[in-house]
Coordinates of C-alpha atoms and ligand atoms in Angstrom, one line a residue:
Chain P
X1 CA -35.8 8.9 -10.8
X2 CA -32.6 8.0 -9.0
X3 CA -32.2 5.6 -6.1
X4 CA -29.5 5.6 -3.4
X5 CA -27.2 2.6 -4.2
X6 CA -24.0 3.3 -2.4
X7 CA -23.5 5.1 0.8
X8 CA -20.2 5.5 2.4
X9 CA -19.6 7.2 5.8
X10 CA -16.5 8.0 7.7
X11 CA -14.3 6.0 5.4
X12 CA -10.7 6.0 6.7
X13 CA -7.7 4.1 5.3
X14 CA -4.5 3.9 7.2
X15 CA -1.2 2.2 7.0
X16 CA 0.9 1.5 10.0
X17 CA 2.3 5.0 10.0
X18 CA 0.1 7.1 7.8
X19 CA -3.4 8.1 7.1
X20 CA -4.1 7.8 3.4
X21 CA -7.7 8.8 3.4
X22 CA -9.6 10.3 6.2
X23 CA -13.3 10.5 7.0
X24 CA -14.7 10.3 3.5
X25 CA -18.5 10.2 3.2
X26 CA -20.4 10.2 0.0
X27 CA -23.5 8.8 -1.7
X28 CA -23.8 7.4 -5.2
X29 CA -27.2 7.1 -6.9
X30 CA -28.4 5.0 -9.7
X31 CA -28.6 6.6 -13.1
X32 CA -25.9 9.1 -12.2
X33 CA -22.2 9.1 -12.7
X34 CA -20.2 9.9 -9.6
X35 CA -16.9 11.5 -10.6
X36 CA -13.8 11.7 -8.4
X37 CA -11.2 14.3 -9.2
X38 CA -8.2 15.7 -7.4
X39 CA -4.4 15.9 -7.5
X40 CA -2.2 12.9 -7.9
X41 CA -1.5 11.1 -4.7
X42 CA -4.7 12.5 -3.0
X43 CA -6.2 9.1 -2.5
X44 CA -8.7 8.8 -5.3
X45 CA -7.7 5.2 -6.2
X46 CA -7.6 4.3 -2.5
X47 CA -11.1 5.5 -2.1
X48 CA -12.4 3.6 -5.1
X49 CA -10.7 0.4 -3.9
X50 CA -12.6 0.6 -0.6
X51 CA -15.8 0.0 -2.4
X52 CA -15.0 -3.4 -3.7
X53 CA -12.7 -4.2 -0.8
X54 CA -9.7 -4.5 -3.0
X55 CA -7.7 -2.7 -0.3
X56 CA -8.2 -5.8 1.8
X57 CA -5.8 -7.5 -0.5
X58 CA -3.0 -5.1 0.3
X59 CA -1.2 -6.2 3.5
X60 CA -0.8 -3.3 6.0
X61 CA -3.8 -1.3 4.8
X62 CA -6.5 -0.8 7.4
X63 CA -9.9 0.3 6.3
X64 CA -12.5 1.6 8.7
X65 CA -15.9 3.2 8.3
X66 CA -19.1 2.0 6.8
X67 CA -20.1 1.4 3.2
X68 CA -23.6 0.2 2.3
X69 CA -24.6 -1.2 -1.0
X70 CA -28.4 -1.0 -1.2
X71 CA -28.4 -0.7 2.5
X72 CA -26.4 -3.8 3.2
X73 CA -23.0 -3.4 4.9
X74 CA -20.4 -4.6 2.4
X75 CA -18.3 -6.1 5.3
X76 CA -21.0 -8.6 6.3
X77 CA -21.2 -10.2 2.9
X78 CA -19.0 -12.7 1.2
X79 CA -16.3 -10.6 -0.3
X80 CA -16.2 -12.5 -3.6
X81 CA -19.9 -12.2 -4.1
X82 CA -19.6 -8.5 -3.4
X83 CA -16.9 -8.1 -6.0
X84 CA -19.1 -9.9 -8.5
X85 CA -21.7 -7.1 -8.0
X86 CA -19.1 -4.4 -8.5
X87 CA -17.1 -4.3 -11.7
X88 CA -13.8 -2.5 -12.0
X89 CA -11.8 -1.0 -14.8
X90 CA -8.1 0.0 -14.2
X91 CA -6.0 2.7 -15.7
X92 CA -4.1 0.2 -17.8
X93 CA -6.4 -2.5 -19.3
X94 CA -5.5 -5.8 -17.6
X95 CA -6.2 -8.6 -20.0
X96 CA -5.5 -12.2 -19.3
X97 CA -3.2 -14.0 -21.8
X98 CA -5.9 -16.2 -23.3
X99 CA -8.3 -15.7 -26.1
X100 CA -10.7 -12.9 -26.5
X101 CA -13.7 -15.1 -25.8
X102 CA -12.1 -16.6 -22.7
X103 CA -11.4 -13.2 -21.4
X104 CA -15.0 -12.1 -21.7
X105 CA -16.2 -15.1 -19.7
X106 CA -13.4 -15.1 -17.1
X107 CA -15.5 -13.9 -14.2
X108 CA -18.9 -15.0 -15.5
X109 CA -18.2 -18.6 -15.9
X110 CA -17.3 -19.1 -12.3
X111 CA -20.6 -17.7 -11.0
X112 CA -22.7 -20.3 -12.7
X113 CA -21.8 -23.1 -15.1
X114 CA -22.7 -22.0 -18.6
X115 CA -23.7 -24.3 -21.4
X116 CA -22.1 -23.7 -24.7
X117 CA -25.0 -21.7 -26.1
X118 CA -25.4 -19.7 -22.9
X119 CA -21.7 -18.9 -23.0
X120 CA -21.9 -17.6 -26.5
X121 CA -25.0 -15.6 -25.6
X122 CA -23.3 -14.0 -22.6
X123 CA -20.2 -13.3 -24.7
X124 CA -22.2 -11.6 -27.4
X125 CA -24.3 -9.5 -25.2
X126 CA -21.4 -8.4 -23.0
X127 CA -19.4 -7.5 -26.1
X128 CA -22.3 -5.7 -27.6
X129 CA -22.7 -3.7 -24.4
X130 CA -19.1 -2.8 -24.6
X131 CA -19.5 -1.8 -28.3
X132 CA -16.9 -4.3 -29.3
X133 CA -18.9 -7.0 -30.9
X134 CA -18.8 -5.8 -34.5
X135 CA -15.1 -5.3 -34.4
X136 CA -14.1 -8.7 -33.1
X137 CA -17.0 -11.1 -33.5
X138 CA -15.0 -13.2 -35.9
X139 CA -11.9 -13.2 -33.8
X140 CA -13.1 -14.6 -30.5
X141 CA -10.5 -17.4 -30.5
X142 CA -7.6 -15.1 -31.2
X143 CA -5.3 -14.1 -28.3
X144 CA -6.6 -11.0 -26.6
X145 CA -3.1 -9.4 -26.8
X146 CA -3.5 -8.7 -30.5
X147 CA -6.2 -6.0 -29.7
X148 CA -5.3 -2.3 -29.5
X149 CA -5.1 -0.8 -26.1
X150 CA -8.5 0.9 -26.6
X151 CA -10.1 -2.3 -27.6
X152 CA -8.5 -4.0 -24.7
X153 CA -10.1 -1.5 -22.3
X154 CA -13.5 -2.2 -23.9
X155 CA -12.7 -5.9 -23.6
X156 CA -12.1 -5.4 -19.9
X157 CA -15.4 -3.5 -19.7
X158 CA -17.2 -6.4 -21.5
X159 CA -15.6 -8.9 -19.0
X160 CA -16.8 -6.9 -16.1
X161 CA -20.3 -6.5 -17.7
X162 CA -20.5 -10.3 -18.3
X163 CA -20.7 -10.8 -14.5
X164 CA -23.7 -8.4 -14.5
X165 CA -22.6 -6.0 -11.8
X166 CA -24.8 -3.2 -10.5
X167 CA -21.9 -0.9 -9.8
X168 CA -19.0 0.0 -12.0
X169 CA -15.8 1.4 -10.6
X170 CA -13.4 3.0 -13.1
X171 CA -10.0 4.3 -12.1
X172 CA -8.9 6.7 -14.9
X173 CA -10.1 4.3 -17.6
X174 CA -9.1 6.5 -20.5
X175 CA -5.8 7.9 -19.4
X176 CA -3.9 5.3 -21.4
X177 CA -6.1 5.7 -24.5
X178 CA -6.1 7.7 -27.6
X179 CA -8.8 10.3 -28.2
X180 CA -11.0 8.1 -30.3
X181 CA -11.0 5.2 -27.9
X182 CA -11.6 7.7 -25.1
X183 CA -14.6 9.0 -26.9
X184 CA -15.9 5.4 -27.3
X185 CA -15.5 4.7 -23.6
X186 CA -17.2 8.0 -22.7
X187 CA -20.1 7.2 -24.9
X188 CA -20.4 3.8 -23.3
X189 CA -20.4 5.4 -19.8
X190 CA -23.3 7.6 -20.8
X191 CA -25.1 4.6 -22.2
X192 CA -24.4 2.3 -19.2
X193 CA -25.3 4.9 -16.6
X194 CA -29.0 4.2 -17.1
X195 CA -28.5 0.6 -16.0
X196 CA -25.5 0.9 -13.7
X197 CA -24.2 3.1 -10.9
X198 CA -20.9 4.4 -12.1
X199 CA -18.0 5.9 -10.1
X200 CA -15.2 7.2 -12.1
X201 CA -11.8 8.7 -11.2
X202 CA -10.6 11.1 -13.8
X203 CA -7.8 13.6 -14.2
X204 CA -9.5 15.3 -17.1
X205 CA -11.8 18.2 -16.2
X206 CA -13.3 18.2 -19.7
X207 CA -14.1 14.6 -19.3
X208 CA -15.7 15.2 -15.9
X209 CA -17.8 17.9 -17.5
X210 CA -18.9 15.6 -20.3
X211 CA -19.8 12.5 -18.4
X212 CA -20.3 13.0 -14.6
X213 CA -23.3 14.2 -12.7
X214 CA -22.0 14.4 -9.2
X215 CA -18.4 15.3 -8.3
X216 CA -16.1 14.8 -5.4
X217 CA -12.7 16.4 -5.1
X218 CA -10.2 14.3 -3.1
X219 CA -7.2 16.2 -2.0
X220 CA -4.6 16.5 0.7
X221 CA -5.6 18.7 3.6
X222 CA -3.6 18.8 6.8
X223 CA -1.4 16.1 5.4
X224 CA -4.1 13.5 4.8
X225 CA -6.3 12.7 1.8
X226 CA -9.9 13.8 2.2
X227 CA -13.0 14.6 0.2
X228 CA -12.6 18.4 0.4
X229 CA -15.6 19.2 -1.6
X230 CA -18.5 17.4 -3.3
X231 CA -21.8 18.2 -5.0
X232 CA -23.4 18.8 -8.3
X233 CA -20.9 18.8 -11.1
X234 CA -21.6 22.2 -12.6
X235 CA -21.7 23.8 -9.2
X236 CA -18.3 22.5 -8.3
X237 CA -16.6 23.3 -11.6
X238 CA -18.0 26.8 -11.9
X239 CA -17.9 28.0 -8.4
X240 CA -15.4 25.9 -6.3
X241 CA -15.5 26.8 -2.6
X242 CA -12.3 25.3 -1.3
X243 CA -8.8 26.5 -2.0
X244 CA -7.8 22.9 -2.9
X245 CA -10.4 22.6 -5.6
X246 CA -9.7 26.1 -6.9
X247 CA -6.0 25.3 -7.2
X248 CA -6.7 21.9 -8.8
X249 CA -9.0 23.4 -11.4
X250 CA -6.7 26.3 -12.1
X251 CA -3.7 23.9 -12.6
X252 CA -5.7 21.8 -15.0
X253 CA -6.8 24.9 -16.9
X254 CA -3.2 25.9 -17.4
X255 CA -2.3 22.4 -18.3
X256 CA -5.0 22.1 -21.0
X257 CA -4.4 25.6 -22.2
X258 CA -7.8 26.9 -21.1
X259 CA -9.5 24.7 -23.7
X260 CA -12.2 22.2 -23.1
X261 CA -11.7 19.9 -25.9
Chain U
X1 CA 28.8 -3.4 -29.2
X2 CA 27.1 -5.3 -26.4
X3 CA 25.5 -7.4 -29.0
X4 CA 28.8 -8.4 -30.6
X5 CA 30.2 -9.0 -27.1
X6 CA 27.3 -11.3 -26.1
X7 CA 27.7 -13.2 -29.4
X8 CA 31.4 -13.6 -28.6
X9 CA 30.6 -14.9 -25.1
X10 CA 28.0 -17.3 -26.5
X11 CA 30.5 -18.5 -29.0
X12 CA 33.1 -19.0 -26.3
X13 CA 30.7 -21.0 -24.2
X14 CA 29.7 -23.1 -27.1
X15 CA 33.3 -23.8 -28.0
X16 CA 34.0 -24.8 -24.4
X17 CA 31.1 -27.1 -24.4
X18 CA 32.1 -28.6 -27.8
X19 CA 35.6 -29.1 -26.4
X20 CA 34.3 -30.9 -23.4
X21 CA 32.1 -33.2 -25.4
X22 CA 35.0 -33.7 -27.9
X23 CA 37.4 -34.8 -25.1
X24 CA 34.9 -37.3 -23.8
X25 CA 34.0 -38.6 -27.2
X26 CA 37.7 -39.0 -28.1
X27 CA 38.6 -40.7 -24.8
X28 CA 35.7 -43.1 -25.1
X29 CA 36.6 -43.9 -28.7
X30 CA 38.0 -47.4 -28.0
X31 CA 34.8 -48.7 -26.4
X32 CA 32.6 -47.5 -29.2
X33 CA 35.0 -49.3 -31.6
X34 CA 34.8 -52.4 -29.5
X35 CA 31.1 -52.5 -28.6
X36 CA 29.5 -50.4 -31.2
X37 CA 25.8 -49.6 -30.5
X38 CA 25.9 -52.5 -28.1
X39 CA 27.5 -50.2 -25.6
X40 CA 24.2 -48.4 -25.0
X41 CA 21.9 -51.4 -25.5
X42 CA 23.9 -54.1 -23.8
X43 CA 22.9 -55.2 -20.3
X44 CA 26.1 -56.8 -19.1
X45 CA 29.3 -55.2 -17.8
X46 CA 32.2 -57.5 -17.0
X47 CA 35.4 -55.5 -17.4
X48 CA 37.7 -58.4 -17.0
X49 CA 36.0 -60.1 -19.9
X50 CA 36.0 -56.8 -21.8
X51 CA 32.3 -56.7 -22.0
X52 CA 30.7 -53.3 -21.6
X53 CA 27.0 -52.7 -21.7
X54 CA 25.8 -49.5 -20.1
X55 CA 22.0 -49.9 -20.4
X56 CA 21.4 -50.8 -16.7
X57 CA 23.2 -47.6 -15.6
X58 CA 21.4 -45.4 -18.2
X59 CA 18.1 -46.8 -17.1
X60 CA 19.1 -46.6 -13.4
X61 CA 19.9 -42.9 -13.8
X62 CA 16.7 -42.1 -15.6
X63 CA 14.5 -44.2 -13.2
X64 CA 16.0 -42.7 -10.1
X65 CA 15.8 -39.1 -11.4
X66 CA 12.2 -39.6 -12.5
X67 CA 11.2 -41.1 -9.2
X68 CA 12.7 -38.0 -7.6
X69 CA 10.9 -35.7 -9.9
X70 CA 7.5 -37.4 -9.5
X71 CA 7.8 -37.0 -5.8
X72 CA 9.3 -33.5 -5.7
X73 CA 7.1 -31.9 -8.3
X74 CA 3.7 -32.0 -6.5
X75 CA 5.3 -31.3 -3.1
X76 CA 7.5 -28.5 -4.4
X77 CA 4.7 -26.9 -6.4
X78 CA 2.4 -27.0 -3.5
X79 CA 5.0 -25.4 -1.2
X80 CA 5.8 -22.8 -3.9
X81 CA 2.1 -21.9 -4.2
X82 CA 1.9 -21.6 -0.5
X83 CA 5.0 -19.5 -0.2
X84 CA 4.3 -17.2 -3.1
X85 CA 0.6 -16.7 -2.7
X86 CA -0.4 -17.2 0.9
X87 CA 2.6 -16.3 3.1
X88 CA 2.9 -12.6 4.0
X89 CA 5.9 -11.0 2.4
X90 CA 8.2 -11.1 5.4
X91 CA 7.7 -14.7 6.3
X92 CA 8.0 -15.4 2.6
X93 CA 11.5 -14.0 2.4
X94 CA 12.5 -15.8 5.6
X95 CA 11.2 -19.2 4.3
X96 CA 12.8 -18.6 1.0
X97 CA 16.1 -18.0 2.5
X98 CA 15.9 -21.2 4.5
X99 CA 14.9 -23.1 1.4
X100 CA 17.8 -21.7 -0.5
X101 CA 20.1 -22.6 2.4
X102 CA 18.8 -26.2 2.1
X103 CA 19.6 -26.2 -1.5
X104 CA 23.2 -25.3 -0.6
X105 CA 23.8 -28.2 1.8
X106 CA 26.6 -30.4 0.5
X107 CA 25.2 -33.5 -1.1
X108 CA 27.4 -35.9 1.0
X109 CA 25.5 -34.6 4.0
X110 CA 22.2 -35.7 2.4
X111 CA 23.8 -39.0 1.6
X112 CA 24.8 -39.5 5.2
X113 CA 21.3 -38.6 6.3
X114 CA 20.0 -41.1 3.7
X115 CA 22.0 -43.8 5.3
X116 CA 21.1 -42.7 8.8
X117 CA 17.3 -42.3 8.3
X118 CA 16.1 -43.4 4.9
X119 CA 17.7 -46.8 4.4
X120 CA 16.1 -48.5 7.4
X121 CA 12.8 -46.7 6.8
X122 CA 12.6 -48.0 3.3
X123 CA 13.6 -51.5 4.4
X124 CA 11.0 -51.6 7.1
X125 CA 8.2 -50.0 5.2
X126 CA 8.5 -52.3 2.3
X127 CA 9.5 -55.4 4.2
X128 CA 6.6 -57.4 2.8
X129 CA 8.0 -57.0 -0.7
X130 CA 11.1 -58.6 0.6
X131 CA 13.9 -56.3 -0.4
X132 CA 17.4 -57.5 0.1
X133 CA 18.4 -54.4 1.9
X134 CA 17.5 -50.8 2.3
X135 CA 19.9 -49.8 -0.4
X136 CA 17.5 -49.6 -3.4
X137 CA 16.8 -47.4 -6.4
X138 CA 13.7 -46.2 -4.5
X139 CA 15.9 -45.1 -1.6
X140 CA 18.0 -43.1 -4.0
X141 CA 15.0 -41.6 -5.7
X142 CA 13.4 -40.5 -2.4
X143 CA 16.7 -39.0 -1.3
X144 CA 17.1 -37.2 -4.6
X145 CA 13.5 -35.9 -4.2
X146 CA 14.4 -34.3 -0.9
X147 CA 17.6 -32.9 -2.4
X148 CA 15.9 -31.3 -5.4
X149 CA 12.9 -30.1 -3.5
X150 CA 14.4 -26.8 -2.5
X151 CA 15.3 -26.1 -6.1
X152 CA 11.8 -26.8 -7.3
X153 CA 10.3 -24.7 -4.6
X154 CA 12.5 -21.7 -5.0
X155 CA 12.4 -21.6 -8.8
X156 CA 8.6 -22.2 -8.9
X157 CA 8.1 -19.5 -6.3
X158 CA 10.1 -17.1 -8.5
X159 CA 8.0 -18.1 -11.5
X160 CA 4.8 -17.4 -9.6
X161 CA 6.0 -14.1 -8.2
X162 CA 6.9 -13.0 -11.7
X163 CA 3.2 -13.0 -12.6
X164 CA 2.3 -9.3 -12.4
X165 CA 0.3 -8.2 -9.4
X166 CA -2.1 -6.4 -11.7
X167 CA -3.2 -9.8 -13.1
X168 CA -4.0 -11.1 -9.6
X169 CA -5.8 -7.9 -8.7
X170 CA -7.9 -7.9 -11.9
X171 CA -8.9 -11.5 -11.2
X172 CA -9.9 -10.8 -7.6
X173 CA -11.8 -7.7 -8.7
X174 CA -13.9 -10.0 -10.9
X175 CA -14.9 -11.9 -7.8
X176 CA -12.6 -14.9 -8.2
X177 CA -11.4 -16.4 -4.9
X178 CA -7.8 -16.5 -4.1
X179 CA -7.6 -20.2 -5.0
X180 CA -9.4 -19.6 -8.3
X181 CA -7.1 -16.7 -9.1
X182 CA -4.1 -18.9 -8.5
X183 CA -5.6 -21.8 -10.5
X184 CA -6.8 -19.8 -13.5
X185 CA -4.4 -16.9 -13.6
X186 CA -1.1 -17.4 -11.7
X187 CA -0.3 -21.1 -12.5
X188 CA -1.1 -20.9 -16.2
X189 CA 1.1 -17.8 -16.5
X190 CA 3.9 -19.3 -14.5
X191 CA 3.8 -22.6 -16.3
X192 CA 6.9 -22.0 -18.4
X193 CA 8.9 -21.0 -15.4
X194 CA 7.6 -24.0 -13.5
X195 CA 8.4 -26.3 -16.4
X196 CA 11.9 -24.9 -16.4
X197 CA 12.2 -25.4 -12.6
X198 CA 11.2 -29.1 -13.0
X199 CA 13.6 -29.6 -15.9
X200 CA 16.5 -28.0 -14.1
X201 CA 15.7 -30.1 -11.0
X202 CA 15.7 -33.2 -13.2
X203 CA 19.1 -32.3 -14.6
X204 CA 20.4 -31.9 -11.0
X205 CA 18.9 -35.3 -10.1
X206 CA 20.5 -37.0 -13.0
X207 CA 23.9 -35.5 -12.2
X208 CA 23.9 -36.0 -8.5
X209 CA 26.6 -38.5 -7.5
X210 CA 27.7 -39.0 -3.9
X211 CA 24.3 -39.1 -2.3
X212 CA 23.1 -41.7 -4.8
X213 CA 26.3 -43.5 -4.5
X214 CA 25.8 -44.0 -0.8
X215 CA 22.3 -45.5 -0.9
X216 CA 21.6 -47.0 -4.3
X217 CA 23.3 -50.4 -3.6
X218 CA 25.7 -50.2 -6.6
X219 CA 24.6 -53.5 -8.0
X220 CA 25.9 -54.0 -11.5
X221 CA 24.1 -55.8 -14.3
X222 CA 20.6 -55.2 -12.9
X223 CA 18.1 -53.7 -15.2
X224 CA 15.9 -51.5 -12.9
X225 CA 12.8 -53.6 -13.3
X226 CA 11.8 -53.1 -9.7
X227 CA 12.4 -50.1 -7.6
X228 CA 13.1 -52.1 -4.5
X229 CA 16.2 -53.7 -5.8
X230 CA 19.7 -52.4 -5.6
X231 CA 20.9 -50.7 -8.8
X232 CA 23.5 -48.7 -10.4
X233 CA 23.4 -45.3 -12.0
X234 CA 25.9 -43.6 -14.4
X235 CA 27.1 -41.4 -11.6
X236 CA 27.4 -44.1 -8.9
X237 CA 29.4 -46.2 -11.3
X238 CA 31.7 -43.4 -12.2
X239 CA 32.1 -42.4 -8.5
X240 CA 33.3 -45.9 -7.5
X241 CA 36.8 -47.2 -7.4
X242 CA 36.5 -48.9 -10.8
X243 CA 37.2 -45.6 -12.4
X244 CA 40.7 -45.6 -10.9
X245 CA 41.3 -49.2 -11.9
X246 CA 40.2 -48.5 -15.4
X247 CA 42.7 -45.8 -16.1
X248 CA 45.5 -48.1 -17.2
X249 CA 43.5 -49.9 -19.8
X250 CA 42.4 -47.8 -22.8
X251 CA 39.3 -49.9 -23.5
X252 CA 38.1 -50.0 -19.9
X253 CA 38.9 -46.3 -19.5
X254 CA 37.1 -45.7 -22.7
X255 CA 34.1 -47.4 -21.3
X256 CA 34.1 -45.2 -18.2
X257 CA 34.6 -42.1 -20.3
X258 CA 31.7 -43.3 -22.4
X259 CA 29.5 -43.3 -19.3
X260 CA 30.7 -39.7 -18.7
X261 CA 29.8 -38.8 -22.2
X262 CA 26.3 -40.3 -21.8
X263 CA 25.8 -38.4 -18.5
X264 CA 26.9 -35.2 -20.1
X265 CA 24.5 -35.6 -23.0
X266 CA 21.6 -36.5 -20.7
X267 CA 22.0 -33.7 -18.1
X268 CA 23.1 -31.2 -20.8
X269 CA 19.9 -31.9 -22.9
X270 CA 17.6 -31.6 -19.9
X271 CA 19.3 -28.5 -18.5
X272 CA 19.4 -26.8 -21.9
X273 CA 15.7 -27.5 -22.4
X274 CA 15.0 -26.1 -19.0
X275 CA 16.8 -22.9 -19.5
X276 CA 15.3 -22.4 -23.0
X277 CA 11.9 -22.8 -21.5
X278 CA 12.7 -20.4 -18.7
X279 CA 14.2 -17.9 -21.1
X280 CA 11.1 -17.7 -23.4
X281 CA 9.1 -17.0 -20.3
X282 CA 10.9 -13.9 -19.4
Ligands
ATP1 N1 -0.3 0.1 -0.1 C1 0.1 1.3 0.2 N2 0.9 1.5 1.2 C2 1.3 2.8 1.5 N3 0.9 3.9 0.9 C3 0.1 3.8 -0.1 C4 -0.4 2.5 -0.5 N4 -1.2 2.7 -1.6 C5 -1.2 4.0 -1.8 N5 -0.5 4.7 -0.9 C6 -0.3 6.1 -0.8 O1 -1.6 6.7 -0.7 C7 -1.6 7.9 -1.3 C8 -2.8 7.9 -2.2 O2 -2.6 7.0 -3.3 P1 -3.7 6.9 -4.4 O3 -3.2 5.9 -5.4 O4 -5.0 6.6 -3.9 O5 -3.7 8.3 -5.1 P2 -4.5 8.8 -6.4 O6 -5.3 10.0 -5.9 O7 -5.2 7.7 -7.0 O8 -3.3 9.3 -7.3 P3 -3.2 9.2 -8.9 O9 -4.0 10.3 -9.4 O10 -1.7 9.5 -9.1 O11 -3.6 7.9 -9.3 C9 -0.3 8.1 -2.1 O12 0.5 9.0 -1.3 C10 0.3 6.7 -2.1 O13 1.7 6.8 -2.0
MG2 MG1 -4.9 6.6 -8.8

């Protein structure tokens, strides 16, 4: 049973002289992973960053349109409270140059003051959720920079989860990772989707096939980025309707040598 | 190749520095022989009696520079945070250019402004403490604070801007407010650079001559026990006419060169520390 969590309509992002994303509308439901694919420069990241209003931080970008999180317009709310409800993972894991434990609590500890035992409970459960606890439970005081890139990305996930968000945005979270770390993240996404609404940008069609339920293809049409096609994952991948998606899938097929794995 | 070359350059710079220190040490030889350690611990300086104690000037320099730093640090840091984190890019560049312009104003101009504006202000503001005049250590300290402020601002701004945008973005994406992101992400990561900025400014304050000369009162033999008294610093002593008088007398001249040596060591140490701190940051 899935519930409508996020509904975007007529989302448009402009700079002073260009339209980066035009008239994007989509719906993301709980328990389902919403995938975003499309060629580089199409506007996938721009679209994702509308949802937690990260585009507001970029001077010169103007966002219009309507996004509702559980029916509430995201513009009316306090933006920092909104961002606490929406976690985000970036392409390169961004860890803060402090200890592993401090990193996990970076966002959580500002929402409410934690006692020492609460703090360690939050740390443990977030790290367990990110499947990192067993690897680093004895090293919480060490600098986070000693972790491998794959571990760092899971640490970022733990840090986002510690804030207890409902929605997770992931912008190509595995493109900097090796296959094993990628598999770990994918497994986590499949586990987390029962409790979170997940939107993920990916360049990897095989990955989209493995973890997404709904897909949207963002591509350039008439010189501006748009959602050219969206729907059920299998339907989009097996019988693409638009030339943009056909071309994108074809190009990825050639790129991966017609293999899936 | 480049490595060898950079070693060569470093060696050259080191040799030049050693030569400089060597000349000052050699020239000041007579006073060390005459006074021994008393040269740096003695409080009296009467050149006609051949008595040379540099302590009031050492302390004067340190006190004046510290006063400057204590005032310039919070102001400069606040301004740097504002410029780096709050101003839009374009105004930031404009403001920074202005600030750097201020840093390039000749120091005698600051000195004249000090006489024009600051001296009377200090005298009137602190009248109830009964200062003899407006030429005090405090006046010099305030003037120096104004002078090093642009340096603090521009270097601290550089340090803050060197914090990667991805760090800020990640912090904001977690729901931290801008102020929280500055406090818990930007400032900690820029702290080496900020430390370097403060040390370099301290070095500049210690070495500044003419502006201090014009407002410090140039009162010999006063240990700087109170800021509202006239005082003397290493630089203001060296900048005065006594240096020319001293030249004929090896002992007196040695005493003046000794002050130069102390000044070199003091500013050199602070500046070196500052650039080492800044280097490890990069
Ligand atoms: N702040 C900005 N100002 C101007 N143009 C921008 C800005 N941010 C992004 N763009 C432009 O918007 C377009 C879409 O960028 P976006 O990063 O969303 O693409 P993407 O689909 O995520 O690409 P990739 O797959 O390479 O990550 C690009 O042409 C980019 O140059
Ligand atoms: Mg992108």
